Amino acid sequence: MASETPFYQKVILWSALAVTLVAALLVEDESEELWEEEVVQPARVSGGQRQHSKHEQAGELLPIDQLGKRQFSATAHDIFAVTSWEPEQIVAIDADTHEQDFQAIEQEEIAWQPLLPAAPPLQFEYLGKVISQGRVRVFLAQGDENYAVGVGERIRTEYRVERILNNAVELTYLPLGVRQILTIE
């Protein structure tokens, strides 16, 4: 029971298709004509001769003296300089050093000592402690995360619990091997 399309609708659809095809053909022909007009033929060079510019053909010289000399920026003296991501180094100077000694230091080559990396400050908050079967565990919080750890256990991959005392928890910051103490009450 499919309803058939009336004859006049078929005629309208077929005539719309015919008009669309004719329009597409006309547009295609016009675009081909536009492209044909824009084609430029390259000039041929025969026998290895180079083409002369219009200045050379007319016998004119290029005004090189009007160009001026190049000026370089002082900050661009070495564009391939090696840079380091290490922190700046500081020099320790004795508090008893006099003005003459400062001048001597400026004239001599200063031996720089690199800054040693330091562990970040502990961000843990002590929540409590429990002793069960002779084993001590502490409850620590860092932000939204809570940890229940004992001696020798790790907190993520950054810290390890070394000792749990009555008033402190000793942690090791594993990336640097630095021990830190969290005081507890």
N, CA and C of each residue as an Amber inpcrd file, in Angstrom:
protein
   555
   0.8030000  -1.1790000   0.0000000   0.0000000   0.0000000   0.0000000
   0.8510000   1.2510000   0.0000000   1.7290000   1.2730000  -0.9190000
   2.5740000   2.4510000  -1.0330000   1.8520000   3.4960000  -1.8460000
   1.9230000   4.7140000  -1.3930000   1.2600000   5.7760000  -2.1370000
   2.1830000   6.2190000  -3.2600000   1.6090000   6.3510000  -4.4450000
   2.3930000   6.7470000  -5.6000000   2.4750000   8.2480000  -5.6830000
   3.6280000   8.7200000  -6.2030000   3.8120000  10.1460000  -6.3710000
   3.0040000  10.5990000  -7.5770000   2.2280000  11.6780000  -7.4410000
   1.4370000  12.1640000  -8.5750000   2.3440000  12.5870000  -9.7380000
   1.7900000  12.5450000 -10.9470000   2.5240000  12.8290000 -12.1700000
   3.1270000  14.2270000 -12.1640000   2.4020000  15.2350000 -11.7190000
   2.9070000  16.6030000 -11.7700000   4.1220000  16.7750000 -10.8430000
   4.1870000  16.0300000  -9.7200000   5.3540000  16.1220000  -8.8340000
   6.5850000  15.5130000  -9.4990000   6.3710000  14.4120000 -10.2560000
   7.4770000  13.7960000 -10.9850000   8.0210000  14.7610000 -12.0320000
   7.1280000  15.4440000 -12.7240000   7.5420000  16.3890000 -13.7620000
   8.3590000  17.5140000 -13.1370000   7.8980000  18.0150000 -12.0100000
   8.6210000  19.1040000 -11.3340000  10.0110000  18.6240000 -10.8960000
  10.1240000  17.4400000 -10.3190000  11.4170000  16.9100000  -9.8720000
  12.3720000  16.7040000 -11.0430000  11.8550000  16.1150000 -12.1600000
  12.7100000  15.8750000 -13.3280000  13.1450000  17.1840000 -13.9630000
  12.2840000  18.1570000 -14.0180000  12.6880000  19.4380000 -14.6200000
  13.6960000  20.1620000 -13.7070000  13.5750000  20.0490000 -12.3610000
  14.5420000  20.6560000 -11.4480000  15.9010000  19.9910000 -11.6180000
  15.9200000  18.6700000 -11.8070000  17.1690000  17.9560000 -12.0380000
  17.8120000  18.4130000 -13.3390000  17.0120000  18.5820000 -14.3930000
  17.5400000  19.0090000 -15.6860000  18.1310000  20.4050000 -15.5910000
  17.4540000  21.3230000 -14.8970000  17.9520000  22.6930000 -14.7390000
  19.2650000  22.6880000 -13.9510000  19.3620000  21.8580000 -12.9380000
  20.5700000  21.7710000 -12.1250000  21.7450000  21.2640000 -12.9530000
  21.5200000  20.2480000 -13.7890000  22.5850000  19.7130000 -14.6310000
  23.0670000  20.7470000 -15.6460000  22.1450000  21.4630000 -16.2580000
  22.5150000  22.4940000 -17.2340000  23.3190000  23.5980000 -16.5480000
  22.9070000  24.0230000 -15.3610000  23.6280000  25.0710000 -14.6280000
  25.0250000  24.6010000 -14.2600000  25.1500000  23.3360000 -13.8590000
  26.4680000  22.8000000 -13.4950000  27.3840000  22.7690000 -14.7090000
  26.8680000  22.4060000 -15.8480000  27.6880000  22.3800000 -17.0620000
  28.1250000  23.7860000 -17.4610000  27.2450000  24.7600000 -17.3370000
  27.5950000  26.1350000 -17.6890000  28.6730000  26.6880000 -16.7500000
  28.5520000  26.4260000 -15.4690000  29.5390000  26.9070000 -14.4960000
  30.8790000  26.2410000 -14.7480000  30.8860000  24.9690000 -15.0950000
  32.1220000  24.2540000 -15.3670000  32.8140000  24.8310000 -16.5900000
  32.0670000  25.1580000 -17.6510000  32.6550000  25.7310000 -18.8500000
  33.2730000  27.0920000 -18.5630000  32.6170000  27.9280000 -17.7500000
  33.1400000  29.2490000 -17.4270000  34.4240000  29.1490000 -16.6140000
  34.4920000  28.2070000 -15.6760000  35.6930000  28.0910000 -14.8610000
  36.8810000  27.6060000 -15.6890000  36.6420000  26.7720000 -16.6950000
  37.7270000  26.3400000 -17.5650000  38.2640000  27.5190000 -18.3610000
  37.3900000  28.3980000 -18.8070000  37.8330000  29.5700000 -19.5570000
  38.6800000  30.4910000 -18.6780000  38.3110000  30.6580000 -17.4090000
  39.0860000  31.5040000 -16.5020000  40.4820000  30.9390000 -16.2950000
  40.5930000  29.6460000 -16.1400000  41.9040000  29.0490000 -15.9120000
  42.7710000  29.1460000 -17.1530000  42.1900000  29.0210000 -18.3060000
  42.9740000  29.1230000 -19.5350000  43.5630000  30.5080000 -19.7050000
  42.8830000  31.5410000 -19.2460000  43.3820000  32.8980000 -19.3970000
  44.5510000  33.1770000 -18.4490000  44.6280000  32.4860000 -17.3020000
  45.6350000  32.7700000 -16.3020000  46.9240000  31.9770000 -16.4810000
  47.0120000  31.1050000 -17.4670000  48.1980000  30.2900000 -17.6610000
  49.3190000  31.1730000 -18.1980000  50.4860000  31.0670000 -17.5720000
  51.6480000  31.8480000 -17.9850000  52.7250000  30.8710000 -18.4020000
  53.2910000  31.0760000 -19.5530000  54.3460000  30.2100000 -20.0560000
  55.6930000  30.6900000 -19.5340000  56.5350000  29.7740000 -19.0250000
  57.8560000  30.1810000 -18.5490000  58.7620000  30.5640000 -19.7170000
  59.6510000  31.5020000 -19.4530000  60.6000000  31.9210000 -20.4840000
  61.6530000  30.8400000 -20.6340000  62.0710000  30.5920000 -21.8300000
  63.0500000  29.5410000 -22.0840000  64.4540000  30.1350000 -22.0950000
  65.3600000  29.4040000 -21.4570000  66.7590000  29.8060000 -21.4500000
  67.5060000  28.7610000 -22.2380000  68.2240000  29.1760000 -23.2520000
  68.9090000  28.2060000 -24.1020000  70.4120000  28.2940000 -23.8990000
  71.0650000  27.1840000 -24.0450000  72.5260000  27.1450000 -24.0120000
  73.1300000  27.4970000 -22.6660000  72.4430000  27.3010000 -21.5700000
  72.9980000  27.5510000 -20.2420000  73.1240000  29.0180000 -19.9050000
  72.5440000  29.9000000 -20.6920000  72.6100000  31.3210000 -20.3780000
  71.5490000  31.6530000 -19.3450000  71.8720000  32.5900000 -18.4750000
  70.9000000  33.0040000 -17.4870000  70.1290000  34.2050000 -18.0070000
  68.9540000  34.4030000 -17.4700000  68.1650000  35.5600000 -17.8600000
  68.7090000  36.7850000 -17.1450000  68.6770000  37.9000000 -17.8030000
  69.1340000  39.1460000 -17.2090000  67.9490000  39.9050000 -16.6480000
  68.1500000  40.5110000 -15.4780000  67.0620000  41.2950000 -14.9070000
  66.8840000  42.5700000 -15.7120000  65.7950000  43.2650000 -15.4560000
  65.5280000  44.4800000 -16.2310000  66.5460000  45.5710000 -15.9220000
  67.1640000  45.5430000 -14.7120000  68.2040000  46.5260000 -14.3920000
  69.4600000  46.2720000 -15.2210000  69.8330000  44.9950000 -15.4160000
  71.0230000  44.6700000 -16.1780000  70.7940000  44.9280000 -17.6590000
  69.5840000  44.6790000 -18.1390000  69.2930000  44.8870000 -19.5460000
  69.3640000  46.3640000 -19.8950000  68.9470000  47.2240000 -18.9840000
  68.9510000  48.6530000 -19.2550000  70.3240000  49.2510000 -18.9910000
  71.2800000  48.4590000 -18.4700000  72.6140000  48.9680000 -18.2190000
  72.7270000  49.6770000 -16.8740000  71.7160000  49.5970000 -16.0440000
  71.7430000  50.2620000 -14.7420000  72.4210000  49.3740000 -13.7110000
  73.0010000  49.9840000 -12.7170000  73.5780000  49.2500000 -11.5920000
  72.6390000  49.3640000 -10.4130000  72.6280000  48.3400000  -9.6200000
  71.8000000  48.3660000  -8.4270000  72.4060000  49.3330000  -7.4170000
  71.5890000  50.1270000  -6.7310000  72.1140000  51.1140000  -5.7640000
  72.5430000  50.4500000  -4.4480000  73.6730000  49.7540000  -4.4590000
  74.1390000  49.0240000  -3.2860000  74.5800000  49.9720000  -2.1770000
  75.1530000  51.1030000  -2.5310000  75.6430000  52.0400000  -1.5200000
  74.4990000  52.6230000  -0.6810000  73.2790000  52.5670000  -1.1750000
  72.1460000  53.0880000  -0.4180000  71.6080000  52.0780000   0.5930000
  72.0500000  50.8370000   0.4940000  71.5670000  49.8280000   1.4120000
  72.0870000  50.0340000   2.8300000  73.2970000  50.5200000   2.9750000
  73.8620000  50.7420000   4.3050000  74.5130000  49.4780000   4.8480000
  75.1660000  49.6250000   5.9750000  75.8450000  48.4900000   6.5970000
  74.8900000  47.7770000   7.5430000  75.1430000  46.5190000   7.7330000
  74.3270000  45.7290000   8.6670000  74.6560000  46.1230000  10.0890000
  73.6320000  46.1530000  10.9120000  73.8250000  46.4400000  12.3270000
  73.3190000  45.2440000  13.1080000  74.1590000  44.7720000  14.0150000
  73.8120000  43.5940000  14.8030000  73.4900000  44.0050000  16.2260000
  72.5640000  43.3050000  16.8050000  72.1790000  43.5550000  18.1870000
  73.2220000  42.9280000  19.1120000  73.4810000  43.5770000  20.2280000
  74.4450000  43.0550000  21.1800000  73.9360000  41.7840000  21.8370000
  72.6350000  41.6220000  21.9180000  72.0820000  40.4230000  22.5540000
  72.1260000  39.2240000  21.6250000  72.3710000  39.4220000  20.3630000
  72.4100000  38.3290000  19.4010000  73.8420000  37.9520000  19.0410000
  74.7730000  38.1250000  19.9670000  76.1700000  37.8550000  19.6620000
  76.4360000  36.3720000  19.4050000  75.7290000  35.4950000  20.0750000
  75.9240000  34.0680000  19.8600000  74.5710000  33.3800000  19.8870000
  74.0030000  33.1670000  18.7260000  72.6620000  32.5930000  18.6850000
  72.6760000  31.1000000  18.9560000  73.8520000  30.4760000  18.9630000
  73.9510000  29.0580000  19.2340000  74.5810000  28.7900000  20.6020000
  74.4590000  29.7310000  21.5060000  75.0490000  29.5760000  22.8310000
  74.3670000  28.4400000  23.5810000  75.1530000  27.7450000  24.3760000
  74.6290000  26.6480000  25.1780000  73.9610000  27.2380000  26.4100000
  72.7460000  26.8140000  26.6640000  72.0320000  27.2820000  27.8490000
  71.8320000  26.1170000  28.7890000  71.7190000  26.4230000  30.0450000
  71.5640000  25.3900000  31.0590000  70.2730000  25.6320000  31.8260000
  69.6340000  24.5450000  32.2410000  68.4130000  24.6400000  33.0240000
  68.7010000  24.5360000  34.5150000  69.9750000  24.4320000  34.8720000
  70.3270000  24.3580000  36.2770000  70.0930000  25.7140000  36.9300000
  69.7400000  25.7220000  38.2170000  69.5210000  27.0100000  38.8890000
  70.8170000  27.7990000  38.9910000  70.6730000  29.1090000  39.1500000
  71.8480000  29.9640000  39.2580000  72.6600000  29.6000000  40.4910000
  73.9400000  29.8470000  40.3850000  74.8340000  29.5140000  41.4780000
  75.1200000  30.7690000  42.2920000  75.3610000  30.5640000  43.5840000
  75.6430000  31.7010000  44.4490000  77.0610000  31.5790000  44.9960000
  77.5970000  32.6960000  45.4100000  78.9320000  32.7230000  45.9730000
  78.8100000  33.0910000  47.4390000  79.4610000  32.2990000  48.2860000
  79.4610000  32.5940000  49.7170000  80.6150000  33.5560000  50.0050000
  80.3140000  34.6970000  50.6380000  81.3220000  35.7020000  50.9540000
  81.3340000  35.8900000  52.4630000  82.5260000  35.9070000  53.0120000
  82.7030000  36.0750000  54.4570000  82.1990000  37.4580000  54.8670000
  81.5180000  37.5350000  56.0100000  80.9580000  38.8040000  56.4840000
  82.0340000  39.8070000  56.8520000  83.2520000  39.3500000  57.1460000
  84.3330000  40.2460000  57.5420000  85.1220000  40.7810000  56.3540000
  84.6790000  40.4880000  55.1370000  85.4070000  40.9200000  53.9480000
  85.2780000  42.4350000  53.7870000  86.3890000  43.0740000  53.4540000
  86.4130000  44.5270000  53.2820000  86.2490000  44.8890000  51.8220000
  86.1480000  46.1770000  51.5440000  85.9530000  46.6910000  50.1930000
  87.0800000  46.2620000  49.2610000  88.3120000  46.2530000  49.7590000
  89.4480000  45.8480000  48.9280000  89.3140000  44.3890000  48.5210000
  88.8220000  43.5740000  49.4290000  88.6550000  42.1580000  49.1140000
  87.5900000  41.9520000  48.0400000  86.5170000  42.7910000  48.0690000
  85.4890000  42.6940000  47.0340000  86.0830000  42.9910000  45.6670000
  86.9600000  43.9860000  45.5970000  87.5970000  44.3080000  44.3260000
  88.4800000  43.1590000  43.8690000  89.1590000  42.5150000  44.8000000
  90.0050000  41.3780000  44.4460000  89.1610000  40.2170000  43.9420000
  88.0050000  40.0120000  44.5540000  87.1180000  38.9350000  44.1140000
  86.6020000  39.2120000  42.7140000  86.2880000  40.4580000  42.4090000
  85.7990000  40.8040000  41.0770000  86.8550000  40.5520000  40.0200000
  88.1130000  40.7560000  40.3800000  89.1860000  40.5910000  39.4060000
  89.5640000  39.1310000  39.2300000  89.4060000  38.3180000  40.2440000
  89.7590000  36.9070000  40.1520000  88.5890000  36.1120000  39.5820000
  88.9000000  34.9220000  39.1350000  87.8380000  34.0250000  38.6900000
  87.1820000  33.4380000  39.9360000  85.8740000  33.5380000  39.9950000
  85.1330000  33.0830000  41.1680000  84.7540000  31.6270000  40.9720000
  85.0530000  30.8280000  41.9740000  84.6740000  29.4170000  41.9290000
  83.2120000  29.3040000  42.3590000  82.3730000  28.8770000  41.4360000
  80.9420000  28.7690000  41.7140000  80.6370000  27.4010000  42.2850000
  79.7540000  27.3850000  43.2490000  79.2920000  26.1270000  43.8170000
  77.8240000  25.9620000  43.4450000  77.4770000  24.8330000  42.8330000
  76.0750000  24.6660000  42.4400000  75.1900000  24.5220000  43.6770000
  73.9650000  25.0080000  43.5370000  72.9890000  24.8400000  44.6140000
  72.5770000  23.3770000  44.6730000  72.5290000  22.8490000  45.8590000
  72.0930000  21.4700000  46.0140000  70.5730000  21.4170000  45.9660000
  70.0310000  20.4160000  45.2830000  68.5690000  20.3130000  45.2520000
  68.0430000  20.0100000  46.6390000  66.8880000  20.5400000  46.9360000
  66.2870000  20.3570000  48.2600000  64.9240000  19.6950000  48.1110000
  64.5780000  18.9340000  49.1060000  63.2640000  18.2910000  49.1150000
  62.1930000  19.3390000  49.3920000  61.0160000  19.1710000  48.8390000
  59.9390000  20.1190000  49.1250000  59.5110000  20.0060000  50.5900000
  58.9640000  21.0550000  51.1560000  58.5190000  20.9660000  52.5490000
  57.3980000  19.9170000  52.6750000  57.3550000  19.2810000  53.8250000
  56.3360000  18.2520000  54.0510000  54.9450000  18.8740000  54.0470000
  54.0580000  18.2640000  53.3100000  52.6790000  18.7470000  53.2040000
  51.7030000  17.8370000  53.9460000  52.2430000  16.9530000  54.7800000
  51.3920000  15.9950000  55.4800000  50.8280000  16.5970000  56.7590000
  49.6310000  16.1620000  57.0850000  48.9920000  16.5460000  58.3400000
  48.7990000  15.2630000  59.1470000  49.2300000  15.2790000  60.3830000
  49.1150000  14.1260000  61.2640000  47.6800000  14.0180000  61.7690000
  47.0580000  12.8450000  61.5690000  45.6810000  12.6360000  62.0000000
  45.5760000  11.7570000  63.2420000  46.5170000  10.8330000  63.3850000
  46.4560000   9.9590000  64.5450000  47.3920000   8.7830000  64.4080000
  47.3750000   7.9160000  65.4410000  48.2790000   6.7730000  65.4790000
  47.5300000   5.6100000  66.1200000  47.8280000   4.3960000  65.6680000
  47.2300000   3.2030000  66.2350000  48.3290000   2.1570000  66.4270000
  48.2340000   1.4410000  67.5400000  49.1820000   0.3620000  67.8100000
  48.3670000  -0.9210000  67.8560000  48.6670000  -1.8410000  66.9480000
  47.9270000  -3.0940000  66.8630000  48.9240000  -4.2380000  66.7110000
  48.8630000  -5.2090000  67.5930000  49.7300000  -6.3850000  67.5900000
  51.2020000  -5.9870000  67.5890000  51.5260000  -4.9640000  68.3440000
  52.9030000  -4.5070000  68.4660000  53.3990000  -3.7000000  67.2650000
  52.5380000  -3.4030000  66.3480000  52.9100000  -2.6530000  65.1570000
  52.2670000  -1.2700000  65.2060000  53.0800000  -0.2320000  64.9250000
  52.5850000   1.1400000  64.9950000  52.2970000   1.6350000  63.5740000
  51.1230000   2.2460000  63.4060000  50.7510000   2.8580000  62.1160000
  50.2780000   4.2720000  62.4050000  50.6240000   5.1790000  61.4940000
  50.1740000   6.5600000  61.6350000  49.2180000   6.8810000  60.4970000
  48.3100000   7.7920000  60.7720000  47.3520000   8.2540000  59.7760000
  47.7580000   9.6640000  59.3670000  48.0720000   9.8220000  58.0720000
  48.5080000  11.1050000  57.5400000  47.5540000  11.5310000  56.4330000
  47.4160000  12.8360000  56.2760000  46.5820000  13.3780000  55.1980000
  47.4130000  14.3630000  54.4010000  47.2160000  14.3260000  53.1020000
  47.8520000  15.2980000  52.2020000  46.7930000  15.7220000  51.1980000
  46.2920000  16.9340000  51.3940000  45.2020000  17.4060000  50.5420000
  43.9550000  16.5870000  50.8050000  43.4130000  15.9670000  49.7580000
  42.1980000  15.1580000  49.8830000  42.5000000  13.6790000  50.0990000
  43.7780000  13.3040000  50.1460000  44.1460000  11.9000000  50.2650000
  44.5830000  11.5710000  51.6850000  44.1750000  10.4000000  52.1640000
  44.5320000   9.9190000  53.4950000  45.3900000   8.6650000  53.3620000
  46.3610000   8.5200000  54.2730000  47.2710000   7.3840000  54.2430000
  47.3730000   6.7910000  55.6420000  47.3990000   5.4560000  55.7160000
  47.6690000   4.7260000  56.9530000  48.9290000   3.9220000  56.6830000
  50.0590000   4.3400000  57.2740000  51.3440000   3.7410000  56.9330000
  52.1000000   3.3210000  58.1780000  52.9550000   2.3120000  58.0000000
  53.8370000   1.8400000  59.0460000  55.2780000   1.9990000  58.6040000
  56.2020000   1.5910000  59.4520000  57.6350000   1.7050000  59.1590000
  57.9720000   0.8660000  57.9300000  58.7100000   1.4620000  57.0010000
  59.1230000   0.7780000  55.7770000  58.1480000   0.8940000  54.6250000
  56.9670000   1.4250000  54.8660000  55.9740000   1.5430000  53.7960000
  56.1430000   2.8600000  53.0580000  55.6670000   2.8720000  51.8200000
  55.8040000   4.0560000  50.9640000  54.4870000   4.8090000  50.8520000
  54.6330000   6.1090000  50.6820000  53.4920000   6.9700000  50.3690000
  53.7100000   7.4030000  48.9290000  52.8740000   6.9090000  48.0590000
  53.0600000   7.0480000  46.6100000  54.4730000   6.5820000  46.2610000
  55.1290000   7.2430000  45.3500000  56.5120000   6.8780000  45.0190000
  57.4830000   7.9140000  45.5480000  56.9860000   8.8380000  46.3620000
  57.8260000   9.9520000  46.7940000  58.4060000   9.7840000  48.1950000
  57.6860000   9.1970000  49.1140000  58.1220000   9.1420000  50.5100000
  58.1160000   7.7110000  51.0340000  59.0190000   7.4490000  51.9970000
  59.0520000   6.1820000  52.7180000  59.1400000   6.4990000  54.2100000
  58.3790000   5.7870000  55.0130000  58.3910000   5.9930000  56.4650000
  59.5950000   5.2390000  57.0340000  60.4880000   5.9540000  57.7090000
  61.6860000   5.3470000  58.2860000  61.4770000   4.9480000  59.7400000
  60.9700000   5.8870000  60.5470000  60.7450000   5.6130000  61.9720000
  59.4950000   6.3390000  62.4390000  58.8400000   5.7480000  63.4160000
  57.7020000   6.4060000  64.0630000  58.0570000   6.5060000  65.5430000
  58.2340000   7.7140000  66.0070000  58.5600000   7.9700000  67.4140000
  57.3180000   8.4930000  68.1230000  57.4230000   8.7380000  69.4140000
  56.2850000   9.2570000  70.1780000  55.8840000  10.6560000  69.7380000
  56.8570000  11.4860000  69.3280000  56.5460000  12.8720000  68.9830000
  56.9270000  13.2460000  67.5460000  57.3280000  12.2670000  66.7220000
  57.7440000  12.5950000  65.3550000  57.6360000  11.3760000  64.4460000
  57.5060000  11.6550000  63.1580000  57.5500000  10.6230000  62.1170000
  58.6790000  11.0230000  61.1790000  59.6070000  10.1010000  60.9580000
  60.7360000  10.3790000  60.0790000  60.4380000   9.7790000  58.7070000
  60.4700000  10.6520000  57.6840000  60.1740000  10.2550000  56.3060000
  61.4010000  10.5020000  55.4340000  61.5640000   9.7250000  54.3790000
  62.6280000   9.9460000  53.4060000  61.9860000  10.3520000  52.0960000
  62.4370000  11.5010000  51.5600000  61.9970000  11.9440000  50.2350000
  62.8330000  11.1570000  49.2320000  62.2450000  10.1660000  48.5820000
  62.9670000   9.1900000  47.7800000  63.6990000   9.7430000  46.5570000
  63.1690000  10.7190000  45.8080000  63.9190000  11.1930000  44.6440000
  65.3000000  11.7510000  44.9870000  65.4550000  12.3230000  46.1790000
  66.7460000  12.9030000  46.5630000  67.4130000  12.1630000  47.7100000
  66.6990000  11.2460000  48.3450000  67.2510000  10.5300000  49.4850000
  67.4050000  11.4070000  50.7190000  66.5810000  12.4360000  50.8510000
  66.6670000  13.3840000  51.9580000  65.6710000  12.9770000  53.0440000
  66.1360000  12.9340000  54.2690000  65.2550000  12.6040000  55.4000000
  64.6180000  13.8660000  55.9520000  63.3240000  13.7610000  56.2690000
  62.5610000  14.8680000  56.8230000  61.7820000  14.3770000  58.0270000
  61.5210000  15.2890000  58.9550000  60.8360000  14.9120000  60.1840000
  59.5320000  15.6850000  60.2900000  58.4440000  14.9300000  60.5220000
  57.1320000  15.5100000  60.7480000  56.8500000  15.3850000  62.2530000
  56.7290000  16.5220000  62.9290000  56.4550000  16.4730000  64.3600000
  54.9830000  16.2010000  64.5950000  54.7070000  15.3480000  65.5980000
  53.3290000  14.9900000  65.9230000  53.0930000  15.3050000  67.3840000
  51.8640000  15.4460000  67.7540000  51.5250000  15.7820000  69.1350000
  50.8270000  14.6830000  69.8480000
